Amino acid sequence: MVFLTRRERFNAAHRLFKPEWTDTKNFEVFGKCSNPNWHGHNYELFITIKGEPNLETGFVINLKQLSRIVRNRIIEQADHKNLNLEVPFMKGKIPTSENIAIAVWDEIEEDIVNLNCKLHCVKVVETENNSVEYYGN
Amino acid sequence: MVFLTRRERFNAAHRLFKPEWTDTKNFEVFGKCSNPNWHGHNYELFITIKGEPNLETGFVINLKQLSRIVRNRIIEQADHKNLNLEVPFMKGKIPTSENIAIAVWDEIEEDIVNLNCKLHCVKVVETENNSVEYYGN
Amino acid sequence: MVFLTRRERFNAAHRLFKPEWTDTKNFEVFGKCSNPNWHGHNYELFITIKGEPNLETGFVINLKQLSRIVRNRIIEQADHKNLNLEVPFMKGKIPTSENIAIAVWDEIEEDIVNLNCKLHCVKVVETENNSVEYYGN
Amino acid sequence: MVFLTRRERFNAAHRLFKPEWTDTKNFEVFGKCSNPNWHGHNYELFITIKGEPNLETGFVINLKQLSRIVRNRIIEQADHKNLNLEVPFMKGKIPTSENIAIAVWDEIEEDIVNLNCKLHCVKVVETENNSVEYYGN
Amino acid sequence: MVFLTRRERFNAAHRLFKPEWTDTKNFEVFGKCSNPNWHGHNYELFITIKGEPNLETGFVINLKQLSRIVRNRIIEQADHKNLNLEVPFMKGKIPTSENIAIAVWDEIEEDIVNLNCKLHCVKVVETENNSVEYYGN
Amino acid sequence: MVFLTRRERFNAAHRLFKPEWTDTKNFEVFGKCSNPNWHGHNYELFITIKGEPNLETGFVINLKQLSRIVRNRIIEQADHKNLNLEVPFMKGKIPTSENIAIAVWDEIEEDIVNLNCKLHCVKVVETENNSVEYYGN
């Protein structure tokens, strides 16, 4: 088994808040991340695939194909967008890094499987100090 | 002369657009950066001071004092904020990296001078691929 | 299960040596790291927590709480300190990266558990070329 | 168990192609990586060892010994070399990152075992966007 | 005056040698960089433009236009190529970082001027330890 | 004119304090950096040379020669050492980054001149947030 990781990036606005909660409660839980006027990040995604290298090509997965999946399914939806308002795969979810990682997994897993590969990990880096990894359930 | 640089960071939302222009014109000039729902970045600031090191302390400037100025004047105003809507020093300005660099310079220069130092450069890093430097006029 | 990682940093002096050994033996085993006059590093800690994201907040752990634990228990004890002489959690231990990782784990695990989370990994980066990970025993 | 990672680097030329295939087929599968005139990379290796820290030294492995193994077995063979033409441990293999990771593992594992340590992972970073990890079979 | 910097990257093979010299002389001067079988690097280019921000847009230069120039003139010629054999702008030049920086400058300057901007600096990063800057003559 | 930069690294302990001052005064000015038990850093040096590339070699300076100078004069003196106690070129100086940059300049300038090159800049990076540049006087 070899694990191959591809990095892709997107820049997006978001806000952490629950519409059912008061502003005070939102601020108490989410702090300055609940600012109603939004803030944003340069997000990095690290998508890890596992598999046996193909005996003919030496590839676990063709990186062009993997990159195309991540760009079509994720980057084109999320780059220069508002994660709360207009990104289909985040609809109805609080855009924490945890929820982004799970949503990215759910969005790309089928396409990865269709290439006879296994999705191993989705890592979301929100800042140089904070990141999240999801390995499926 | 020695040049000392301090890095500080803030995360913010923004949108590049001119209210006088149509959406089409805005999109033509600013592309996806003009998205009405905002997007955002992890901004890095590199503030460079020049001066002779103090003979007693070996410091061009006390980093604690420099950091306090940048945090009070810039980071507290801009971190987890919307650069178009609620950051006083960006009011009425299109929040390009160029305009952020100039506005940061104007905001902190007097405080630096009051410490008997010279502000040399404000560098704004918007993404790993794009940055701007301003040296005053 | 989602894994969340927080980075914190501290700068410290240390020396690798065993008091029971001669200087020659210490130098033979630890090389220039055994210098009696100390040397030092910019240490990076990566603390990884695992858990199910809270259904209400989307958080595995509130990063403010995690950061507070690491700062109170580790950074305040170790930052700008001598790891051999004055850091309580390193007392009696040779300050290799391996031993620092284990000691940090032991120091913070209970506080993490008290937040109903599981500590998954403590990573210590000593230089850009050398790092250590500990996953508990 | 503690995991210790050492980074080493080498710069090399390579080309992805199968001699049995036509140029057209090679280009179809490997794209611009199949350029007959070669291209190259700054490769980073991250070698991870696992073991119990020695009670006397606090070391899982002496980093000088680990570094010597990686430099003798890998860096001296591959640095400033052509991975297709003149690197013994890549002979007959298409130099994908996957195959490099496996070949590095096979090349150093015995020396690691002879130090009473276990090789845990070989990570090959080809570019800031692409990397591979191999954990043995 | 504001200075704007765009990073672009390319991966290439090269060899430092003078055809007029013997292999021994080449090795004496260029060391392992003269390997006849080539080696390679992940090159980073940092292209810096200077100018007054446009009063309407807040841009010194439209980054899309700058990126297009660098990609058309440089990246498409040099990426996944051999700098000695097949890159037009390096023809007849020893591909040291110094010569690459000068050649990139000469290749893109006119296009920058045609956008009413001034090219300020071309920086070539060959490895994390070695880089070169050229500011024109 | 081309500017060539070489990075070298060293790890050292230090303390900021003036022996003539009381502990209270030292702590007031230098804060936790005045800890009598020392602390330390991973220092990065960026040494920049300027000159015309040699017409024969395409080199401003042979990097092997530049690296040898910096290693002999600086790294061997300072790596894994205490900057206050045992580094000849820092004797009698408070080891601020400013003073380190000036001292490194004075230590290597003559050797650079002897290679018919000009020393342009010495940059000292103490942490990811703090750095200093010196261009001579």
PDB file of C-alpha atoms in Angstrom, chain A:
ATOM      1  CA  MET A   1       0.000   0.000   0.000  1.00  0.00           C
ATOM      2  CA  VAL A   2       1.230   3.452  -0.917  1.00  0.00           C
ATOM      3  CA  PHE A   3      -0.384   6.718   0.143  1.00  0.00           C
ATOM      4  CA  LEU A   4      -0.373   9.629  -2.269  1.00  0.00           C
ATOM      5  CA  THR A   5      -1.259  13.176  -1.234  1.00  0.00           C
ATOM      6  CA  ARG A   6      -2.309  16.075  -3.434  1.00  0.00           C
ATOM      7  CA  ARG A   7      -2.517  19.661  -2.149  1.00  0.00           C
ATOM      8  CA  GLU A   8      -5.112  22.069  -3.542  1.00  0.00           C
ATOM      9  CA  ARG A   9      -6.010  25.531  -2.250  1.00  0.00           C
ATOM     10  CA  PHE A  10      -9.006  27.840  -2.083  1.00  0.00           C
ATOM     11  CA  ASN A  11      -9.740  31.224  -0.524  1.00  0.00           C
ATOM     12  CA  ALA A  12     -13.138  31.683   1.055  1.00  0.00           C
ATOM     13  CA  ALA A  13     -15.221  33.729   3.478  1.00  0.00           C
ATOM     14  CA  HIS A  14     -17.117  32.151   6.349  1.00  0.00           C
ATOM     15  CA  ARG A  15     -18.782  32.742   9.690  1.00  0.00           C
ATOM     16  CA  LEU A  16     -19.302  30.329  12.568  1.00  0.00           C
ATOM     17  CA  PHE A  17     -22.788  30.715  14.017  1.00  0.00           C
ATOM     18  CA  LYS A  18     -26.026  28.901  14.671  1.00  0.00           C
ATOM     19  CA  PRO A  19     -29.106  30.765  13.424  1.00  0.00           C
ATOM     20  CA  GLU A  20     -31.127  29.311  16.322  1.00  0.00           C
ATOM     21  CA  TRP A  21     -28.852  30.992  18.859  1.00  0.00           C
ATOM     22  CA  THR A  22     -28.761  34.624  19.991  1.00  0.00           C
ATOM     23  CA  ASP A  23     -25.830  36.773  18.948  1.00  0.00           C
ATOM     24  CA  THR A  24     -24.614  36.664  22.538  1.00  0.00           C
ATOM     25  CA  LYS A  25     -24.663  32.874  22.634  1.00  0.00           C
ATOM     26  CA  ASN A  26     -22.949  32.701  19.225  1.00  0.00           C
ATOM     27  CA  PHE A  27     -20.214  35.060  20.375  1.00  0.00           C
ATOM     28  CA  GLU A  28     -19.780  33.119  23.612  1.00  0.00           C
ATOM     29  CA  VAL A  29     -19.182  29.853  21.726  1.00  0.00           C
ATOM     30  CA  PHE A  30     -17.550  30.993  18.502  1.00  0.00           C
ATOM     31  CA  GLY A  31     -15.886  34.227  19.620  1.00  0.00           C
ATOM     32  CA  LYS A  32     -14.719  36.561  16.868  1.00  0.00           C
ATOM     33  CA  CYS A  33     -15.336  33.774  14.325  1.00  0.00           C
ATOM     34  CA  SER A  34     -19.046  34.603  14.629  1.00  0.00           C
ATOM     35  CA  ASN A  35     -18.642  38.123  13.238  1.00  0.00           C
ATOM     36  CA  PRO A  36     -21.832  38.782  11.196  1.00  0.00           C
ATOM     37  CA  ASN A  37     -19.805  40.603   8.537  1.00  0.00           C
ATOM     38  CA  TRP A  38     -17.756  37.475   7.815  1.00  0.00           C
ATOM     39  CA  HIS A  39     -14.031  36.852   7.791  1.00  0.00           C
ATOM     40  CA  GLY A  40     -12.002  34.463   5.630  1.00  0.00           C
ATOM     41  CA  HIS A  41      -9.055  32.190   5.116  1.00  0.00           C
ATOM     42  CA  ASN A  42      -6.595  30.766   2.615  1.00  0.00           C
ATOM     43  CA  TYR A  43      -7.591  27.120   2.942  1.00  0.00           C
ATOM     44  CA  GLU A  44      -5.262  24.276   2.037  1.00  0.00           C
ATOM     45  CA  LEU A  45      -6.638  20.817   1.278  1.00  0.00           C
ATOM     46  CA  PHE A  46      -4.445  17.718   1.419  1.00  0.00           C
ATOM     47  CA  ILE A  47      -6.250  14.770  -0.192  1.00  0.00           C
ATOM     48  CA  THR A  48      -4.658  11.371   0.493  1.00  0.00           C
ATOM     49  CA  ILE A  49      -5.393   8.289  -1.623  1.00  0.00           C
ATOM     50  CA  LYS A  50      -4.229   4.776  -0.831  1.00  0.00           C
ATOM     51  CA  GLY A  51      -3.630   1.869  -3.176  1.00  0.00           C
ATOM     52  CA  GLU A  52      -1.106  -0.405  -4.793  1.00  0.00           C
ATOM     53  CA  PRO A  53       1.002   1.305  -7.456  1.00  0.00           C
ATOM     54  CA  ASN A  54      -0.076   0.139 -10.905  1.00  0.00           C
ATOM     55  CA  LEU A  55       2.563  -2.290 -12.168  1.00  0.00           C
ATOM     56  CA  GLU A  56       2.646  -0.652 -15.602  1.00  0.00           C
ATOM     57  CA  THR A  57       2.744   3.011 -14.604  1.00  0.00           C
ATOM     58  CA  GLY A  58       4.094   3.059 -11.063  1.00  0.00           C
ATOM     59  CA  PHE A  59       1.147   5.300 -10.124  1.00  0.00           C
ATOM     60  CA  VAL A  60      -1.315   4.761  -7.265  1.00  0.00           C
ATOM     61  CA  ILE A  61      -3.526   7.225  -9.084  1.00  0.00           C
ATOM     62  CA  ASN A  62      -2.903   9.505 -12.001  1.00  0.00           C
ATOM     63  CA  LEU A  63      -2.367  12.898 -10.348  1.00  0.00           C
ATOM     64  CA  LYS A  64      -4.028  14.697 -13.233  1.00  0.00           C
ATOM     65  CA  GLN A  65      -7.214  12.708 -12.628  1.00  0.00           C
ATOM     66  CA  LEU A  66      -7.082  13.259  -8.865  1.00  0.00           C
ATOM     67  CA  SER A  67      -6.460  16.964  -9.292  1.00  0.00           C
ATOM     68  CA  ARG A  68      -9.352  17.207 -11.758  1.00  0.00           C
ATOM     69  CA  ILE A  69     -11.753  15.589  -9.275  1.00  0.00           C
ATOM     70  CA  VAL A  70     -10.732  17.910  -6.442  1.00  0.00           C
ATOM     71  CA  ARG A  71     -10.891  20.974  -8.644  1.00  0.00           C
ATOM     72  CA  ASN A  72     -14.250  20.112 -10.185  1.00  0.00           C
ATOM     73  CA  ARG A  73     -15.957  18.976  -7.011  1.00  0.00           C
ATOM     74  CA  ILE A  74     -14.382  21.312  -4.440  1.00  0.00           C
ATOM     75  CA  ILE A  75     -12.222  24.175  -5.660  1.00  0.00           C
ATOM     76  CA  GLU A  76     -14.633  25.432  -8.314  1.00  0.00           C
ATOM     77  CA  GLN A  77     -17.450  25.375  -5.763  1.00  0.00           C
ATOM     78  CA  ALA A  78     -15.564  26.972  -2.876  1.00  0.00           C
ATOM     79  CA  ASP A  79     -12.806  29.226  -4.238  1.00  0.00           C
ATOM     80  CA  HIS A  80     -13.536  32.926  -3.778  1.00  0.00           C
ATOM     81  CA  LYS A  81     -16.913  31.994  -2.327  1.00  0.00           C
ATOM     82  CA  ASN A  82     -18.808  32.330   0.940  1.00  0.00           C
ATOM     83  CA  LEU A  83     -18.925  28.922   2.645  1.00  0.00           C
ATOM     84  CA  ASN A  84     -22.139  29.754   4.493  1.00  0.00           C
ATOM     85  CA  LEU A  85     -24.120  31.205   1.611  1.00  0.00           C
ATOM     86  CA  GLU A  86     -23.260  29.677  -1.701  1.00  0.00           C
ATOM     87  CA  VAL A  87     -21.211  26.476  -1.532  1.00  0.00           C
ATOM     88  CA  PRO A  88     -23.545  23.528  -2.246  1.00  0.00           C
ATOM     89  CA  PHE A  89     -21.597  20.920  -0.289  1.00  0.00           C
ATOM     90  CA  MET A  90     -21.597  23.086   2.857  1.00  0.00           C
ATOM     91  CA  LYS A  91     -25.328  23.862   2.763  1.00  0.00           C
ATOM     92  CA  GLY A  92     -26.874  23.724   6.229  1.00  0.00           C
ATOM     93  CA  LYS A  93     -23.534  23.023   7.931  1.00  0.00           C
ATOM     94  CA  ILE A  94     -21.570  25.280  10.247  1.00  0.00           C
ATOM     95  CA  PRO A  95     -18.335  25.796   8.267  1.00  0.00           C
ATOM     96  CA  THR A  96     -15.858  24.653  10.910  1.00  0.00           C
ATOM     97  CA  SER A  97     -12.742  22.935   9.577  1.00  0.00           C
ATOM     98  CA  GLU A  98     -14.136  19.682  10.949  1.00  0.00           C
ATOM     99  CA  ASN A  99     -17.320  20.016   8.905  1.00  0.00           C
ATOM    100  CA  ILE A 100     -15.425  21.127   5.803  1.00  0.00           C
ATOM    101  CA  ALA A 101     -13.208  18.024   5.986  1.00  0.00           C
ATOM    102  CA  ILE A 102     -16.209  15.687   6.299  1.00  0.00           C
ATOM    103  CA  ALA A 103     -18.085  17.456   3.506  1.00  0.00           C
ATOM    104  CA  VAL A 104     -15.082  17.332   1.165  1.00  0.00           C
ATOM    105  CA  TRP A 105     -14.752  13.586   1.875  1.00  0.00           C
ATOM    106  CA  ASP A 106     -18.413  12.966   1.078  1.00  0.00           C
ATOM    107  CA  GLU A 107     -18.161  15.057  -2.084  1.00  0.00           C
ATOM    108  CA  ILE A 108     -15.164  13.316  -3.663  1.00  0.00           C
ATOM    109  CA  GLU A 109     -15.243   9.752  -2.301  1.00  0.00           C
ATOM    110  CA  GLU A 110     -17.391   8.269  -5.050  1.00  0.00           C
ATOM    111  CA  ASP A 111     -15.231   9.698  -7.832  1.00  0.00           C
ATOM    112  CA  ILE A 112     -12.126   8.279  -6.162  1.00  0.00           C
ATOM    113  CA  VAL A 113     -13.731   4.863  -5.817  1.00  0.00           C
ATOM    114  CA  ASN A 114     -14.688   4.977  -9.495  1.00  0.00           C
ATOM    115  CA  LEU A 115     -10.962   5.160 -10.272  1.00  0.00           C
ATOM    116  CA  ASN A 116     -10.484   1.950  -8.246  1.00  0.00           C
ATOM    117  CA  CYS A 117      -8.723   3.863  -5.467  1.00  0.00           C
ATOM    118  CA  LYS A 118      -9.486   4.363  -1.811  1.00  0.00           C
ATOM    119  CA  LEU A 119      -9.803   7.773  -0.225  1.00  0.00           C
ATOM    120  CA  HIS A 120      -7.678   7.693   2.933  1.00  0.00           C
ATOM    121  CA  CYS A 121      -7.661  11.195   4.437  1.00  0.00           C
ATOM    122  CA  VAL A 122      -8.925  14.724   3.894  1.00  0.00           C
ATOM    123  CA  LYS A 123      -6.854  17.346   5.705  1.00  0.00           C
ATOM    124  CA  VAL A 124      -8.027  20.953   5.950  1.00  0.00           C
ATOM    125  CA  VAL A 125      -5.487  23.601   6.988  1.00  0.00           C
ATOM    126  CA  GLU A 126      -7.279  26.777   8.035  1.00  0.00           C
ATOM    127  CA  THR A 127      -4.280  28.682   9.408  1.00  0.00           C
ATOM    128  CA  GLU A 128      -0.654  27.842  10.113  1.00  0.00           C
ATOM    129  CA  ASN A 129      -1.779  26.943  13.646  1.00  0.00           C
ATOM    130  CA  ASN A 130      -5.045  25.052  13.059  1.00  0.00           C
ATOM    131  CA  SER A 131      -5.815  22.008  10.944  1.00  0.00           C
ATOM    132  CA  VAL A 132      -8.151  19.026  10.851  1.00  0.00           C
ATOM    133  CA  GLU A 133      -7.939  15.491   9.447  1.00  0.00           C
ATOM    134  CA  TYR A 134     -10.802  13.152   8.599  1.00  0.00           C
ATOM    135  CA  TYR A 135     -10.341   9.482   7.673  1.00  0.00           C
ATOM    136  CA  GLY A 136     -13.982   8.543   6.975  1.00  0.00           C
ATOM    137  CA  ASN A 137     -16.182   6.665   9.386  1.00  0.00           C
TER     138      ASN A 137
END
